[in-house]
Short mmCIF file of C-alpha atoms and ligand atoms in Angstrom, two decimals:
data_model
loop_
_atom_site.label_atom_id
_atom_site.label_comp_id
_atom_site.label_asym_id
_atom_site.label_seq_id
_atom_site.Cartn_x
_atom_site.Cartn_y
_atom_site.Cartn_z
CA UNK A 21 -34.22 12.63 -15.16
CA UNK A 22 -34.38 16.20 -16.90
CA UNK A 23 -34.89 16.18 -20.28
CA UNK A 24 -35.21 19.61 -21.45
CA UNK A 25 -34.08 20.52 -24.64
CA UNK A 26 -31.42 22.60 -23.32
CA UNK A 27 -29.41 19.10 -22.87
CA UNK A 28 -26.86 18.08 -25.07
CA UNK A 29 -27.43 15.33 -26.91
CA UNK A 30 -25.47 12.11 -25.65
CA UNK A 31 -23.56 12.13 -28.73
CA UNK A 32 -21.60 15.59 -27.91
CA UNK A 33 -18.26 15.03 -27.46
CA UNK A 34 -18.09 17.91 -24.68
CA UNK A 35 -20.93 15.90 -22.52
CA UNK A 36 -20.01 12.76 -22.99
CA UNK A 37 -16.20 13.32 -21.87
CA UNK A 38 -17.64 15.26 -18.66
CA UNK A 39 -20.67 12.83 -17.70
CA UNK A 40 -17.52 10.21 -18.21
CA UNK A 41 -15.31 12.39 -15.74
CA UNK A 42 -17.66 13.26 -13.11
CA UNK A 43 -17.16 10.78 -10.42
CA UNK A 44 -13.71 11.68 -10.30
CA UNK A 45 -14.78 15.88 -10.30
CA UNK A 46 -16.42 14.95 -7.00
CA UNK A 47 -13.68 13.33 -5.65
CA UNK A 48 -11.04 16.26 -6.50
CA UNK A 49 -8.88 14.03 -8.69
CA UNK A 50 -8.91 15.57 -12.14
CA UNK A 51 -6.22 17.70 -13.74
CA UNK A 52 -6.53 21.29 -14.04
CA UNK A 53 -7.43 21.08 -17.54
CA UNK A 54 -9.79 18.11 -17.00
CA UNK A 55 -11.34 20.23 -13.87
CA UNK A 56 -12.22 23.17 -15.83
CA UNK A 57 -13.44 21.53 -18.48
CA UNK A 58 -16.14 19.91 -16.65
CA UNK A 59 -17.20 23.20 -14.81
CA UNK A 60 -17.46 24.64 -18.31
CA UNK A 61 -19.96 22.17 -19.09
CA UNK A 62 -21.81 22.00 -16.02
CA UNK A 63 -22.79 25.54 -16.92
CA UNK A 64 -24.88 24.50 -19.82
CA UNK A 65 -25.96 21.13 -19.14
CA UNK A 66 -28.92 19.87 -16.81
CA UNK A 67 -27.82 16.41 -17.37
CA UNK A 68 -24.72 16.80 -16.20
CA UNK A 69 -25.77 19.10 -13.38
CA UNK A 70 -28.62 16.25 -12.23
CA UNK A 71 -25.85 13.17 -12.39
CA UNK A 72 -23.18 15.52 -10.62
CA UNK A 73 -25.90 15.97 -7.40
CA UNK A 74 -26.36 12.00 -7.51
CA UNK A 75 -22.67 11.31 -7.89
CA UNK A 76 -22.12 13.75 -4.86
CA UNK A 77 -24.73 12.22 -2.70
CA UNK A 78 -23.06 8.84 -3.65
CA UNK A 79 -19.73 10.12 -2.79
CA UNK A 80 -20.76 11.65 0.66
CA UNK A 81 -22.96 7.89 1.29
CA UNK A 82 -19.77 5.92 0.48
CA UNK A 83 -17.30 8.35 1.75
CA UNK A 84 -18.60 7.43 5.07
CA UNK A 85 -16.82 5.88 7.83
CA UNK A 86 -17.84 2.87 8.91
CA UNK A 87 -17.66 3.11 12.66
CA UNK A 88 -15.28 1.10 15.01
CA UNK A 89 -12.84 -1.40 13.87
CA UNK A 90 -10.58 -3.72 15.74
CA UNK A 91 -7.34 -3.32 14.62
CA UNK A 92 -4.86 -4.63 17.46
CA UNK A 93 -6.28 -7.87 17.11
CA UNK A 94 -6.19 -8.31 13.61
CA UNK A 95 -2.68 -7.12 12.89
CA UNK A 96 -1.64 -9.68 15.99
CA UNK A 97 -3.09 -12.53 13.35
CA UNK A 98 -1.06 -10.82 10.68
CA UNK A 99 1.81 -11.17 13.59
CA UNK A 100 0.85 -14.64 13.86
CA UNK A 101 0.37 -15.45 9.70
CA UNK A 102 4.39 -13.77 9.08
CA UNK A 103 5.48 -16.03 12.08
CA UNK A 104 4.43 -19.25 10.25
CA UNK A 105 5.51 -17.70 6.75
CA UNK A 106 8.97 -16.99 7.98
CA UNK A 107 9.04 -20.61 9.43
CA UNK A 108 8.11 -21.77 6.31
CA UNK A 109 10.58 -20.05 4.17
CA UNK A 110 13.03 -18.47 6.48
CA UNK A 111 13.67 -15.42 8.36
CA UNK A 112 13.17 -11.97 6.72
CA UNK A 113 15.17 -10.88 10.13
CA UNK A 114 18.14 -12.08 8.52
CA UNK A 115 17.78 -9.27 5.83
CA UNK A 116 18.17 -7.09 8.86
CA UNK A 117 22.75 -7.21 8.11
CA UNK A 118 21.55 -5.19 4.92
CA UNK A 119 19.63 -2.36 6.50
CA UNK A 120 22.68 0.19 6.02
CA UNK A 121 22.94 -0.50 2.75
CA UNK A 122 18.67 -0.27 2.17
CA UNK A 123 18.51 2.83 4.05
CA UNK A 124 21.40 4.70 2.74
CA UNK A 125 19.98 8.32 1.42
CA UNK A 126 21.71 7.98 -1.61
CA UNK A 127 19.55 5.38 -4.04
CA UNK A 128 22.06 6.14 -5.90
CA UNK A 129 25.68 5.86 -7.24
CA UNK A 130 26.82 4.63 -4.26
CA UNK A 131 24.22 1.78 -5.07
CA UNK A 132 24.76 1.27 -8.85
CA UNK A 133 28.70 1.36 -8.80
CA UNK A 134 28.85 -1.62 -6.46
CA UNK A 135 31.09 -4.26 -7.84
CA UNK A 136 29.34 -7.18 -9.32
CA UNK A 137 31.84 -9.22 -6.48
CA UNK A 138 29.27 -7.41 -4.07
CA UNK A 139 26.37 -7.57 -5.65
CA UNK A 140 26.75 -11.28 -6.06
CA UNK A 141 27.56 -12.06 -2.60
CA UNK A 142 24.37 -10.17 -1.46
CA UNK A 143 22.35 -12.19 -3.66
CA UNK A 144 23.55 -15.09 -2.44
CA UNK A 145 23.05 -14.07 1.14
CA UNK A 146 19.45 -13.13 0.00
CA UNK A 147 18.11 -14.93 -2.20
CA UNK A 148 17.40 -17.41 0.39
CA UNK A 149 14.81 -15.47 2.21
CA UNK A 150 12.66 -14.50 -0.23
CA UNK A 151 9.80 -17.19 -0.68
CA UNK A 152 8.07 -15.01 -3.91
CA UNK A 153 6.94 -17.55 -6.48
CA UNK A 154 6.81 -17.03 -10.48
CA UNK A 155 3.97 -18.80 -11.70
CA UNK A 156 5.84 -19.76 -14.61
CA UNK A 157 8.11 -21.51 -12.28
CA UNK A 158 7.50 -24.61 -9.78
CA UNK A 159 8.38 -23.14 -6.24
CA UNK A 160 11.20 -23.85 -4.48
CA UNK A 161 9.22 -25.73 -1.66
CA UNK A 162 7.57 -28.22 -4.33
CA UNK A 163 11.20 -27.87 -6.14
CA UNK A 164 12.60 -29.47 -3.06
CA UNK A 165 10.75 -32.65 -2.89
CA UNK A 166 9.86 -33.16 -5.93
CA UNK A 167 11.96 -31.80 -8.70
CA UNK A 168 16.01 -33.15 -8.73
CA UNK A 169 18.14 -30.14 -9.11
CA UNK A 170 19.80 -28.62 -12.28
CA UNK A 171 22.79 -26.67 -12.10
CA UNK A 172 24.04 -23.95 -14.08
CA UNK A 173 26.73 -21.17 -14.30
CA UNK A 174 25.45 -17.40 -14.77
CA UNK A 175 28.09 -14.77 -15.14
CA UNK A 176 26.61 -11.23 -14.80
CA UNK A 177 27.15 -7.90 -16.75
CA UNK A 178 29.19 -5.44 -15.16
CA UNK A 179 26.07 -3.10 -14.61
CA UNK A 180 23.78 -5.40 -13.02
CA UNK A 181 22.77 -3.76 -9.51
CA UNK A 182 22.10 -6.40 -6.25
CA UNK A 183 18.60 -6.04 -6.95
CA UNK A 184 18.58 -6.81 -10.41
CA UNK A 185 20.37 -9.67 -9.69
CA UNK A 186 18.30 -10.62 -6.70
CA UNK A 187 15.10 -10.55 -8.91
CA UNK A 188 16.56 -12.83 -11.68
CA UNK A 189 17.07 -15.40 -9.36
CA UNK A 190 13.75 -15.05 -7.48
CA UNK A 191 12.28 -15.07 -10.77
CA UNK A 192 13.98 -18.13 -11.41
CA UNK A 193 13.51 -19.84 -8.06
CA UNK A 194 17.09 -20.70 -8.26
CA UNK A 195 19.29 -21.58 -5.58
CA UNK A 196 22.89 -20.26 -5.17
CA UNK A 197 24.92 -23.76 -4.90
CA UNK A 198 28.16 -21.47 -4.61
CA UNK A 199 29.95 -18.69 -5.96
CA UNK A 200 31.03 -16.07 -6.72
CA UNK A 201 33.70 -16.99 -8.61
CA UNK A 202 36.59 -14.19 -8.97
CA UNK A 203 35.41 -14.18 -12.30
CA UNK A 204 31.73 -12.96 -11.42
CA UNK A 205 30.26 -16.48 -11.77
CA UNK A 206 27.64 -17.74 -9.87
CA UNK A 207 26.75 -21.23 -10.02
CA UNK A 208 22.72 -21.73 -8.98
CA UNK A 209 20.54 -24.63 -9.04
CA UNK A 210 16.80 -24.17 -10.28
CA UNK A 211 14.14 -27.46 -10.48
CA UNK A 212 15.31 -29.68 -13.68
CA UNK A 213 11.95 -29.37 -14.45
CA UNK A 214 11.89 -25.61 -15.43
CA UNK A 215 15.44 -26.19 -16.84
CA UNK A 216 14.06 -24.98 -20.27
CA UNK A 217 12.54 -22.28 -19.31
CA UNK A 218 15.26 -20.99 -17.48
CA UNK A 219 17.53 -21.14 -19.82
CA UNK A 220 14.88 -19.06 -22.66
CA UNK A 221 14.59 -16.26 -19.84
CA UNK A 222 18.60 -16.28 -19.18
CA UNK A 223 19.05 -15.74 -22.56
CA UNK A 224 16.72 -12.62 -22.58
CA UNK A 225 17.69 -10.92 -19.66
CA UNK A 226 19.62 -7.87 -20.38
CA UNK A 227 21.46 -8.22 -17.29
CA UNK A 228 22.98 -11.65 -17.79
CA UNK A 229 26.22 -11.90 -19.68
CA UNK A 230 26.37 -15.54 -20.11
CA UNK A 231 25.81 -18.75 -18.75
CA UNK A 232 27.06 -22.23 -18.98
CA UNK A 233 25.21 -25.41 -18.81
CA UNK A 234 27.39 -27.98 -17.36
CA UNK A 235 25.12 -31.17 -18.88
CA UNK A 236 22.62 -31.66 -21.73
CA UNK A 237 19.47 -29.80 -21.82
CA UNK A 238 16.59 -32.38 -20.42
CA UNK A 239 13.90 -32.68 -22.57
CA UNK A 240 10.40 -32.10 -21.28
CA UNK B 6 -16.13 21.11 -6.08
CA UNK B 7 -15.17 19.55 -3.54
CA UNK B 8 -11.63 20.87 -1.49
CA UNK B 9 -9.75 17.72 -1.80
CA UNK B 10 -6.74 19.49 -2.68
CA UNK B 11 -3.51 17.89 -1.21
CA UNK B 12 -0.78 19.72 -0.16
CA UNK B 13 1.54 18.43 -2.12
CA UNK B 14 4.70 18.52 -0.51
CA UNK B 15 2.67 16.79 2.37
CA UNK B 16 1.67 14.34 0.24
CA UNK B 17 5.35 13.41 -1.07
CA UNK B 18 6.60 13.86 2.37
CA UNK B 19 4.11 10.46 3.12
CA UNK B 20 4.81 9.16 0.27
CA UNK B 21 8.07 9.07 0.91
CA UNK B 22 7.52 7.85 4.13
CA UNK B 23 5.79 5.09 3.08
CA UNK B 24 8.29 3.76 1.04
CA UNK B 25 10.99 4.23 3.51
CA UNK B 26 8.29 1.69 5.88
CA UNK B 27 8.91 -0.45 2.69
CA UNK B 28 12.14 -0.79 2.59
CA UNK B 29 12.69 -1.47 6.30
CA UNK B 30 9.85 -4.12 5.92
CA UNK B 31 11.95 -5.85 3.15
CA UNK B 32 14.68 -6.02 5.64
CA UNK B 33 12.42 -7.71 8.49
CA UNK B 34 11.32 -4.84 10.42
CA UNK B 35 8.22 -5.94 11.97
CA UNK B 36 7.59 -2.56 13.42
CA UNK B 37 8.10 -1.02 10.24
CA UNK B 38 4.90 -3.79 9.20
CA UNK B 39 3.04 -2.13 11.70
CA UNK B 40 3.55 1.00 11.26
CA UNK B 41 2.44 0.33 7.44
CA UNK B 42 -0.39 -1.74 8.90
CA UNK B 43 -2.06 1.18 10.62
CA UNK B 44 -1.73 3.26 8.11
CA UNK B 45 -4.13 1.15 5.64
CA UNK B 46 -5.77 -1.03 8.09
CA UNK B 47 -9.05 1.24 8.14
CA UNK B 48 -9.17 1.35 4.20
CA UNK B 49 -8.28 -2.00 3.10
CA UNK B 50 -10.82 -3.37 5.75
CA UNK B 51 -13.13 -0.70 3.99
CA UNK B 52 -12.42 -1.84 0.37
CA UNK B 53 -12.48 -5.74 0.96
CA UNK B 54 -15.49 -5.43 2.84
CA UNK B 55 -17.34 -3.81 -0.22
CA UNK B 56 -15.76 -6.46 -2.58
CA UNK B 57 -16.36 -8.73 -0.74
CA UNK B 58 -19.76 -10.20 0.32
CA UNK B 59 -20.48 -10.43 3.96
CA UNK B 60 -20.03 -13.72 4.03
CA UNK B 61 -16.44 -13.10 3.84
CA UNK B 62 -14.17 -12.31 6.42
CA UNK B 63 -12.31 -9.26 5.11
CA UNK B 64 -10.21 -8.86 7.94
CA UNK B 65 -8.66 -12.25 6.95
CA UNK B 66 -8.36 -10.97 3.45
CA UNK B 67 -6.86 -8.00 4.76
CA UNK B 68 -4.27 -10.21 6.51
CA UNK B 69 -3.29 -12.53 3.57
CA UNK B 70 -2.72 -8.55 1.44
CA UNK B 71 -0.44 -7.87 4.45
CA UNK B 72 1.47 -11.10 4.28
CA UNK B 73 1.63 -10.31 0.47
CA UNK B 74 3.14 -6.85 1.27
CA UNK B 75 5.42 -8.38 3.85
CA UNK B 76 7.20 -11.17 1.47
CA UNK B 77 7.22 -9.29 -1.81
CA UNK B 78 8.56 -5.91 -0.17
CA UNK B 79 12.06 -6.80 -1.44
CA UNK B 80 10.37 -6.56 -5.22
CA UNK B 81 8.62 -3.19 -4.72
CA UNK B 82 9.65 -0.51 -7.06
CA UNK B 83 10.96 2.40 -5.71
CA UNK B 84 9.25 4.40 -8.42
CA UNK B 85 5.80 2.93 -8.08
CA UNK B 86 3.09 4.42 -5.38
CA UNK B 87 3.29 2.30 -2.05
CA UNK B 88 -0.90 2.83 -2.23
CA UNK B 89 -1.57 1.60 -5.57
CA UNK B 90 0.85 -1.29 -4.63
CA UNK B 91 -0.85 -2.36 -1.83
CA UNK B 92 -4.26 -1.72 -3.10
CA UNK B 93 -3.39 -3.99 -5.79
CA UNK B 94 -2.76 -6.49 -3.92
CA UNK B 95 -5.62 -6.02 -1.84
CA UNK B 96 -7.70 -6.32 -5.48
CA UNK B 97 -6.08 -9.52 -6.46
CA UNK B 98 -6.61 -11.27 -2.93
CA UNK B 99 -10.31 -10.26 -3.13
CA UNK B 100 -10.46 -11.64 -6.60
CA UNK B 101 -8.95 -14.86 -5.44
CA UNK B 102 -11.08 -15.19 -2.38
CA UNK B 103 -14.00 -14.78 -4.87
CA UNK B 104 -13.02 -17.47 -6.70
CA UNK B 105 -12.51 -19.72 -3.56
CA UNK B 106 -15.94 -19.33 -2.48
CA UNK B 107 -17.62 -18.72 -5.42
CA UNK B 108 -20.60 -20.82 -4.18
CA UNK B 109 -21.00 -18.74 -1.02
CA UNK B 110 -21.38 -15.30 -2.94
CA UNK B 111 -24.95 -15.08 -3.90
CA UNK B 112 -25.98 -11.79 -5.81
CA UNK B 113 -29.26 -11.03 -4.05
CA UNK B 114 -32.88 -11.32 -5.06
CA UNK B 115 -34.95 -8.73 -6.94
CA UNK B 116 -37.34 -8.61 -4.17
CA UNK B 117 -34.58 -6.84 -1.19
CA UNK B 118 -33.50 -3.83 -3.49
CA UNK B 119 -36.27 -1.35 -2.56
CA UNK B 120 -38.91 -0.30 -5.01
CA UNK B 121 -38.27 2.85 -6.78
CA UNK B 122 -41.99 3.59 -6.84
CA UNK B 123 -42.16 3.22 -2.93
CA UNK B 124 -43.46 6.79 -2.21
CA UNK B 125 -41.88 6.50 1.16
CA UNK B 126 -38.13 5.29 0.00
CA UNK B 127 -38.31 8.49 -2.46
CA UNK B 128 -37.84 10.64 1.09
CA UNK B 129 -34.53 8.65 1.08
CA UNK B 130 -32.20 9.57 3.94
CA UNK B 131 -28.08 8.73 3.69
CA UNK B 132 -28.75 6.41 6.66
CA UNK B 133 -31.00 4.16 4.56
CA UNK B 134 -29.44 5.09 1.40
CA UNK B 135 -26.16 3.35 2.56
CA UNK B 136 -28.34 0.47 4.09
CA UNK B 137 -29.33 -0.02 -0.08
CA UNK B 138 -26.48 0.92 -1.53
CA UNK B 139 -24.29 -2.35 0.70
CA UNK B 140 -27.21 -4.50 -1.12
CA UNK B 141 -27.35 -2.92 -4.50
CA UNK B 142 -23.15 -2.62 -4.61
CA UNK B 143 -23.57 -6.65 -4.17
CA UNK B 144 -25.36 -6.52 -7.63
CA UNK B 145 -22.70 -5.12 -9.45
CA UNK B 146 -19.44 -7.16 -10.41
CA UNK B 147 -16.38 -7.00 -7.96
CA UNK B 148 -14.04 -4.96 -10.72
CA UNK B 149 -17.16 -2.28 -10.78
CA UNK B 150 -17.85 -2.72 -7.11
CA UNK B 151 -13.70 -1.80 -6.92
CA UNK B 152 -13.89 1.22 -9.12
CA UNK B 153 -16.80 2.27 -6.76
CA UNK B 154 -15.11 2.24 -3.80
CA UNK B 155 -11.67 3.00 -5.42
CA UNK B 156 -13.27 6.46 -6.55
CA UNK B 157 -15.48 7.09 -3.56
CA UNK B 158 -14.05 6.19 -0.52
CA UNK B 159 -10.34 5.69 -1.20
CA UNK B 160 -10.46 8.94 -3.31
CA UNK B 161 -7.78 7.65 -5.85
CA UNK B 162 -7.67 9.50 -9.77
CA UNK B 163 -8.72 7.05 -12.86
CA UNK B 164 -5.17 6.75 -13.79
CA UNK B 165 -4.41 5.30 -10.14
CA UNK B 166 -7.11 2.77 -10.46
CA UNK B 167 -5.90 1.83 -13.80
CA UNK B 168 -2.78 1.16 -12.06
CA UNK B 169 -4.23 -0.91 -9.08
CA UNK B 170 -6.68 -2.93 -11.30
CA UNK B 171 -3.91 -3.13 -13.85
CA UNK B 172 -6.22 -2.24 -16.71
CA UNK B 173 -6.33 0.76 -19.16
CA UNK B 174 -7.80 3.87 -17.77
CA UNK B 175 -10.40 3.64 -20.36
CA UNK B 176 -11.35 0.68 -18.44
CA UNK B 177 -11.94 2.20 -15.69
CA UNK B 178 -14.13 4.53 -16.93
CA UNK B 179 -16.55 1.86 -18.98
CA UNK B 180 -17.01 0.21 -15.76
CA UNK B 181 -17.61 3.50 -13.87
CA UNK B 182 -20.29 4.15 -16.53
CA UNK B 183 -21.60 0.21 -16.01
CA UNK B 184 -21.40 0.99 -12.29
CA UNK B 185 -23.48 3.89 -12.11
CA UNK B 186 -26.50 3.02 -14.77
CA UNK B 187 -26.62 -0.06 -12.21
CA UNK B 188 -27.06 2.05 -9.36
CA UNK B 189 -29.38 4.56 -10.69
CA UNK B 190 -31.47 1.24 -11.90
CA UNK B 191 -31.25 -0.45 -8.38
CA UNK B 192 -31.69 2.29 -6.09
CA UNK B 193 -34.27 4.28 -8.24
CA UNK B 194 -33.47 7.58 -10.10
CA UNK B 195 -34.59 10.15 -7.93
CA UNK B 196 -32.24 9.12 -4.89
CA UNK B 197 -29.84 12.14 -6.08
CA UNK B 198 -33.24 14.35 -5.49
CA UNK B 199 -33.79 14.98 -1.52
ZN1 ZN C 318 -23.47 17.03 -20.02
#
């Protein structure tokens, strides 16, 4: 290391934020402001200057390519890993009835004025596929066999988009028993086990209007 | 200074791209997957292999990202980056793999990071300077070894690893500091002076 007394002390603000910075001055990543700041400093400081060689040395070791890889094979295992996902939980293909709508340029008005009507019927046409879990919530597979079912009634604000509404249920890990009704409502079935917490996140979601449960509360 | 500088309506142009591939992922398009695949096979494989020890397959970490990426597409927001999505992702699996074989990762011994006072390592060449630095990067913990290779080899800004680690940026740059005393400790000071 240099050590001249032409080094700023590690307690300068100006060296400290720079030395901080560096990595990410070799890799081209800064700001403007952040860039030129560090050149600035760089004039005056042999510290700086010594770490900035290393760090570039580092950057040109790492930045390296590794050589050959074998990709065809690999991504037919990934092939192979969906194909037993989508048996598992069903098939994404079925999405595919969608695509228009997903593809559609406009992300959009087109989009966010869709009638709840629609955006309830493509939740229940997709909620099914999705196998994401919440890990405040038992999964549907282990909700299958091993929790009984509790249903409830969710009636959804006017502005709530087919995502939005495709979320809260994922997030839920309900299932849509049947519905809509004409008046919006959706009746869903999530583990009786998560029953209370269900009904604490319903009651915070900004997009859910209401909900009815149709027994008593179970107590956990 | 390096020129890294992106064009930048190239950049949003792939950007865009990507999360096009996304969206037709989320609606089952398998060629859409592997389109996406491609396009990060090389660096995932890269990043998992350096968080991962070489025990680990990171390929098969790679894979279980991918399926990640290929369930959840339906939940990606439109006005995140598709990268630090996927990278994500790609962090948490290694995490988790970590975990699972938390036995098998050994750091290793004093005795295979080369002297600093070898006379003939101070001649250090980038061939055997990335022969150390695979050993030394297994010294340092996976969230440094991430902001390593994050920084270095996927080129992404502090603010976009703060993202992908999901951690403040000031984070970042504590364990960028961490990361780089450790080097300079394990592969000698002087490597920076050939
Ligand atoms: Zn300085």
């Amino acid at each position: 290391m240099n050590d001249g007394p032409q080094i700023f002390h590690i307690a300068d603000t100006a060296h400290r934020n720079a030395f901080e910075l560096l990595p990410w001055y070799v890799n081209g990543t800064l700001s403007a402001a952040e860039t030129a700041s560090v050149a600035e400093h760089l004039k005056v400081c042999l510290r700086c200057q010594h770490e900035l060689a290393q760090l570039s040395i580092l950057n040109d070791v790492i930045g390296a390519d590794d050589g050959a890889l074998t990709l065809e094979p690999t991504m037919m295992r990934a092939h192979g890993l969906i194909d037993a996902y989508e048996r598992d939980h069903g098939s994404n293909q079925r999405w595919g009835i969608f695509r228009s709508l997903w593809r559609r340029p406009t992300r959009t008005s087109a989009v966010l004025a869709m009638s709840l009507a629609s955006v309830v019927v493509v939740a229940l046409l997709l909620l099914k596929f999705d196998g994401s879990s919440n890990a405040d919530f038992t999964t549907l597979a282990n909700a299958t066999s091993k929790s009984p079912a509790y249903e409830l009634t969710i009636i959804f604000e006017a502005q709530a988009t087919h995502e939005s509404v495709r979320e809260l249920l994922i997030d839920i890990q309900a299932e849509i028993v049947h519905g809509p009704s004409d008046e919006g409502g959706l009746v869903v079935a999530v583990p009786r086990s998560d029953a209370d917490k269900v009904i604490a996140f319903l009651a915070d979601s900004p997009i859910v209007s209401s909900f009815a449960v149709p027994e008593r509360i179970p107590s956990r | 200074m390096p020129d890294n500088a992106r064009n930048s309506g190239e950049l949003q142009a792939l950007i865009d791209d990507e999360k096009f591939l996304v969206r037709c992922i989320a609606g089952g398009d398998r060629a859409a997957f592997e389109k996406l695949y491609r396009l990060y096979y090389r660096r995932l494989v890269r990043f998992l292999s350096r968080m991962l020890s070489r025990s680990h397959d990171a390929e098969e970490v790679l894979n279980e990202t991918m399926l990640v990426v290929w369930s959840k597409s339906g939940k990606f927001k439109a006005t995140g980056k598709v990268s630090t999505w996927i990278f994500g992702i790609a962090y948490r699996q290694a995490l988790r793999s970590l975990r699972r074989s938390r036995g098998i990762f050994e750091p290793i011994t004093d005795d295979t990071v080369v002297s600093e006072s070898d006379a003939t390592e101070r001649a250090v060449t980038h061939i055997n300077l990335s022969n150390r630095l695979e050993q030394v990067m297994l010294r340092l913990s996976p969230e440094q070894r991430a902001v390593i290779e994050l920084t270095y080899f996927c080129d992404y800004s502090y603010s976009e690893i703060s993202e992908i680690l999901d951690c403040p940026t000031g984070t970042v740059k504590t364990r960028m500091l961490h990361a780089r005393r450790k080097l300079q400790r394990y592969l000698g000071s002087d490597w920076g002076q050939h």
